[in-house]
Tab-separated table of N, CA and C in Angstrom:
chain	number	residue	atom	x	y	z
A	1	MET	N	-12.366	-22.117	15.206
A	1	MET	CA	-11.439	-20.901	14.304
A	1	MET	C	-10.570	-20.436	15.336
A	2	LYS	N	-9.396	-20.469	15.496
A	2	LYS	CA	-8.261	-19.857	16.259
A	2	LYS	C	-8.370	-18.124	15.807
A	3	TYR	N	-8.375	-17.020	16.881
A	3	TYR	CA	-8.194	-15.735	16.551
A	3	TYR	C	-6.445	-15.450	16.405
A	4	PRO	N	-6.067	-14.836	15.387
A	4	PRO	CA	-4.531	-14.816	15.166
A	4	PRO	C	-4.020	-14.110	16.491
A	5	LYS	N	-3.098	-14.577	16.979
A	5	LYS	CA	-2.608	-13.998	18.437
A	5	LYS	C	-1.983	-12.798	18.167
A	6	ASN	N	-1.449	-12.359	17.167
A	6	ASN	CA	-0.649	-10.921	17.260
A	6	ASN	C	-1.732	-10.060	17.196
A	7	LEU	N	-2.987	-10.253	16.272
A	7	LEU	CA	-4.145	-9.264	16.294
A	7	LEU	C	-4.898	-9.319	17.767
A	8	LEU	N	-5.024	-10.424	18.065
A	8	LEU	CA	-5.417	-10.508	19.598
A	8	LEU	C	-4.948	-9.471	20.652
A	9	LEU	N	-3.562	-9.807	20.556
A	9	LEU	CA	-2.724	-8.969	21.387
A	9	LEU	C	-3.077	-7.617	21.368
A	10	ARG	N	-3.324	-7.035	20.257
A	10	ARG	CA	-3.339	-5.599	19.832
A	10	ARG	C	-4.683	-5.237	19.770
A	11	GLN	N	-5.849	-6.409	19.894
A	11	GLN	CA	-7.204	-6.115	20.291
A	11	GLN	C	-7.436	-5.714	18.755
A	12	VAL	N	-7.260	-6.021	17.721
A	12	VAL	CA	-7.624	-5.536	16.215
A	12	VAL	C	-8.866	-6.530	16.403
A	13	GLN	N	-9.831	-5.929	15.530
A	13	GLN	CA	-11.409	-6.372	15.072
A	13	GLN	C	-11.355	-5.988	13.922
A	14	ASP	N	-12.046	-6.982	12.944
A	14	ASP	CA	-12.408	-6.816	11.684
A	14	ASP	C	-13.914	-7.803	11.404
A	15	ARG	N	-14.122	-7.349	9.967
A	15	ARG	CA	-14.903	-8.180	9.504
A	15	ARG	C	-14.733	-8.754	7.873
A	16	VAL	N	-14.552	-10.200	7.761
A	16	VAL	CA	-13.898	-10.867	6.645
A	16	VAL	C	-15.373	-11.178	5.639
A	17	SER	N	-15.316	-10.889	4.507
A	17	SER	CA	-16.488	-11.280	3.765
A	17	SER	C	-16.032	-12.459	2.605
A	18	LEU	N	-16.487	-13.367	2.225
A	18	LEU	CA	-16.025	-14.336	1.210
A	18	LEU	C	-17.386	-14.977	0.277
A	19	THR	N	-16.879	-15.325	-0.671
A	19	THR	CA	-17.698	-15.840	-1.487
A	19	THR	C	-17.031	-17.219	-1.948
A	20	CYS	N	-17.950	-18.332	-2.057
A	20	CYS	CA	-17.598	-19.475	-2.265
A	20	CYS	C	-18.515	-20.269	-3.376
A	21	GLN	N	-18.008	-21.554	-3.654
A	21	GLN	CA	-19.147	-22.065	-4.497
A	21	GLN	C	-19.539	-23.448	-3.643
A	22	VAL	N	-20.919	-23.616	-3.144
A	22	VAL	CA	-21.170	-25.120	-1.960
A	22	VAL	C	-21.480	-26.058	-3.110
A	23	ASP	N	-20.839	-27.557	-2.961
A	23	ASP	CA	-21.298	-28.351	-4.177
A	23	ASP	C	-22.380	-29.116	-3.196
A	24	PRO	N	-22.983	-29.903	-4.064
A	24	PRO	CA	-23.985	-30.635	-3.460
A	24	PRO	C	-23.837	-31.446	-2.269
A	25	THR	N	-22.902	-31.802	-1.680
A	25	THR	CA	-22.215	-32.381	-0.628
A	25	THR	C	-21.944	-31.403	0.671
A	26	GLY	N	-22.074	-30.248	0.220
A	26	GLY	CA	-22.189	-29.247	1.461
A	26	GLY	C	-20.607	-28.586	1.434
A	27	HIS	N	-19.591	-28.919	0.691
A	27	HIS	CA	-18.050	-28.451	0.687
A	27	HIS	C	-17.826	-27.380	-0.099
A	28	ALA	N	-17.289	-26.447	0.558
A	28	ALA	CA	-16.989	-25.007	-0.283
A	28	ALA	C	-15.650	-25.126	-1.008
A	29	HIS	N	-15.926	-24.592	-2.133
A	29	HIS	CA	-14.516	-24.723	-3.034
A	29	HIS	C	-14.667	-23.423	-3.599
A	30	GLY	N	-13.200	-23.043	-4.350
A	30	GLY	CA	-13.520	-21.618	-5.181
A	30	GLY	C	-13.536	-20.472	-4.220
A	31	CYS	N	-13.512	-20.493	-2.942
A	31	CYS	CA	-13.405	-19.452	-2.011
A	31	CYS	C	-12.526	-18.294	-2.336
A	32	HIS	N	-13.059	-17.131	-2.157
A	32	HIS	CA	-11.850	-16.037	-2.398
A	32	HIS	C	-12.710	-14.892	-1.458
A	33	ILE	N	-11.634	-13.994	-0.825
A	33	ILE	CA	-12.146	-12.863	0.105
A	33	ILE	C	-12.803	-11.734	-1.156
A	34	THR	N	-13.982	-11.235	-0.558
A	34	THR	CA	-14.468	-10.204	-1.063
A	34	THR	C	-14.055	-8.759	-0.512
A	35	ASP	N	-13.868	-8.912	1.001
A	35	ASP	CA	-13.652	-7.886	1.901
A	35	ASP	C	-12.855	-8.413	3.299
A	36	GLY	N	-11.790	-7.870	3.426
A	36	GLY	CA	-11.310	-7.949	4.518
A	36	GLY	C	-10.095	-7.221	4.638
A	37	HIS	N	-9.490	-6.569	5.643
A	37	HIS	CA	-8.202	-5.796	5.868
A	37	HIS	C	-7.116	-6.440	6.501
A	38	TYR	N	-7.112	-7.450	7.081
A	38	TYR	CA	-6.097	-7.979	7.509
A	38	TYR	C	-5.852	-9.050	6.988
A	39	MET	N	-4.325	-9.494	6.623
A	39	MET	CA	-3.958	-10.910	5.726
A	39	MET	C	-4.469	-12.134	6.924
A	40	GLU	N	-3.999	-11.899	8.259
A	40	GLU	CA	-4.007	-12.992	8.850
A	40	GLU	C	-5.679	-13.451	9.171
A	41	PHE	N	-6.339	-12.512	9.104
A	41	PHE	CA	-8.019	-12.802	9.369
A	41	PHE	C	-8.449	-13.412	8.481
A	42	ASN	N	-7.997	-13.091	7.050
A	42	ASN	CA	-8.316	-13.339	5.894
A	42	ASN	C	-8.133	-14.790	5.462
A	43	GLN	N	-7.031	-15.209	6.206
A	43	GLN	CA	-6.105	-16.514	5.830
A	43	GLN	C	-7.063	-17.365	6.650
A	44	THR	N	-7.317	-16.806	8.215
A	44	THR	CA	-8.062	-17.654	9.375
A	44	THR	C	-9.467	-18.040	8.461
A	45	ALA	N	-10.009	-17.068	8.187
A	45	ALA	CA	-11.503	-17.287	7.482
A	45	ALA	C	-11.409	-18.277	6.606
A	46	LEU	N	-10.265	-18.267	5.383
A	46	LEU	CA	-10.194	-19.178	4.497
A	46	LEU	C	-10.304	-20.792	4.872
A	47	VAL	N	-9.356	-20.732	5.620
A	47	VAL	CA	-9.029	-22.053	6.478
A	47	VAL	C	-10.088	-22.825	6.989
A	48	PHE	N	-10.881	-21.702	7.602
A	48	PHE	CA	-12.399	-22.203	8.465
A	48	PHE	C	-13.375	-22.467	7.273
A	49	VAL	N	-13.611	-22.072	6.063
A	49	VAL	CA	-14.682	-22.250	5.197
A	49	VAL	C	-14.439	-23.221	4.396
A	50	GLU	N	-12.902	-23.728	4.173
A	50	GLU	CA	-12.656	-24.884	3.684
A	50	GLU	C	-13.043	-26.247	4.262
A	51	HIS	N	-12.832	-26.083	5.389
A	51	HIS	CA	-13.105	-27.301	6.192
A	51	HIS	C	-14.532	-27.224	7.033
A	52	ALA	N	-15.257	-26.097	6.709
A	52	ALA	CA	-16.675	-26.354	7.097
A	52	ALA	C	-17.444	-27.351	6.155
A	53	ILE	N	-18.663	-27.609	6.976
A	53	ILE	CA	-19.693	-28.196	5.937
A	53	ILE	C	-20.995	-27.579	6.164
A	54	PHE	N	-21.680	-27.060	4.817
A	54	PHE	CA	-22.635	-26.214	4.946
A	54	PHE	C	-24.063	-27.061	4.336
A	55	ASN	N	-24.966	-26.474	4.422
A	55	ASN	CA	-26.518	-27.087	3.942
A	55	ASN	C	-26.605	-26.515	2.503
A	56	PRO	N	-26.292	-27.512	1.302
A	56	PRO	CA	-26.419	-26.632	0.368
A	56	PRO	C	-27.810	-26.347	-0.085
A	57	ALA	N	-27.800	-25.448	-1.126
A	57	ALA	CA	-29.151	-24.945	-1.533
A	57	ALA	C	-29.902	-26.178	-2.262
A	58	LEU	N	-31.106	-25.957	-1.896
A	58	LEU	CA	-32.052	-27.110	-2.835
A	58	LEU	C	-33.054	-26.479	-3.791
A	59	GLN	N	-33.497	-27.175	-4.618
A	59	GLN	CA	-34.228	-26.873	-5.715
A	59	GLN	C	-35.164	-28.295	-5.891
A	60	ASN	N	-36.489	-27.968	-5.753
A	60	ASN	CA	-37.263	-29.359	-5.584
A	60	ASN	C	-36.698	-30.372	-5.331
A	61	GLY	N	-36.340	-30.122	-3.872
A	61	GLY	CA	-35.824	-30.830	-2.666
A	61	GLY	C	-34.484	-31.810	-3.075
A	62	HIS	N	-34.009	-31.215	-4.100
A	62	HIS	CA	-32.579	-31.961	-4.606
A	62	HIS	C	-31.454	-30.674	-4.311
A	63	PRO	N	-30.433	-31.207	-3.814
A	63	PRO	CA	-29.022	-30.192	-3.769
A	63	PRO	C	-28.788	-29.660	-5.135
A	64	VAL	N	-28.569	-28.308	-5.173
A	64	VAL	CA	-28.351	-27.656	-6.286
A	64	VAL	C	-26.763	-28.121	-6.562
A	65	LYS	N	-26.137	-27.865	-7.825
A	65	LYS	CA	-24.677	-28.108	-7.959
A	65	LYS	C	-23.975	-26.802	-8.136
A	66	ASP	N	-23.086	-26.598	-7.192
A	66	ASP	CA	-22.026	-25.389	-6.915
A	66	ASP	C	-22.896	-23.995	-7.135
A	67	ASP	N	-23.961	-23.797	-5.944
A	67	ASP	CA	-24.711	-22.934	-5.745
A	67	ASP	C	-23.445	-21.409	-5.152
A	68	HIS	N	-23.534	-20.318	-5.584
A	68	HIS	CA	-22.724	-19.157	-4.817
A	68	HIS	C	-23.060	-19.087	-3.468
A	69	TYR	N	-22.310	-18.738	-2.606
A	69	TYR	CA	-22.681	-18.543	-1.023
A	69	TYR	C	-21.525	-17.452	-0.544
A	70	THR	N	-22.189	-16.465	-0.221
A	70	THR	CA	-21.332	-15.527	0.386
A	70	THR	C	-21.574	-15.371	2.208
A	71	LEU	N	-20.310	-15.383	2.797
A	71	LEU	CA	-20.237	-15.566	4.055
A	71	LEU	C	-19.560	-14.497	4.712
A	72	HIS	N	-19.907	-13.832	5.684
A	72	HIS	CA	-19.547	-12.832	6.497
A	72	HIS	C	-19.097	-13.260	8.163
A	73	ILE	N	-17.669	-13.114	8.199
A	73	ILE	CA	-17.184	-13.585	9.801
A	73	ILE	C	-16.602	-12.291	10.292
A	74	ASN	N	-17.282	-12.438	11.678
A	74	ASN	CA	-16.885	-11.139	12.525
A	74	ASN	C	-15.755	-11.494	13.212
A	75	PHE	N	-14.608	-11.129	13.387
A	75	PHE	CA	-13.644	-11.080	14.343
A	75	PHE	C	-13.729	-10.092	15.482
A	76	ARG	N	-13.736	-10.496	16.729
A	76	ARG	CA	-14.313	-9.519	17.792
A	76	ARG	C	-13.633	-10.013	19.107
A	77	VAL	N	-12.921	-9.036	19.756
A	77	VAL	CA	-12.360	-9.372	20.809
A	77	VAL	C	-13.351	-8.729	21.852
A	78	LYS	N	-13.366	-9.849	22.887
A	78	LYS	CA	-14.528	-9.897	23.893
A	78	LYS	C	-14.073	-9.425	25.307
């Protein structure tokens, strides 16, 4: 995940919260931002989760269809 350059230069930090559905193969879809203050961070977080592979929820050892998942991504300058 690449830190948005203009926010990095200004030393801006934030936390973005997203909610997605994770299918049985671990792919996220239907993602939307539930909390985030900067469009650049929000867009970066959405691109990240849309390309990530998650461990789907299991029920009786089998993947659950379209489980809801909340993710928090912290953008911090070190």
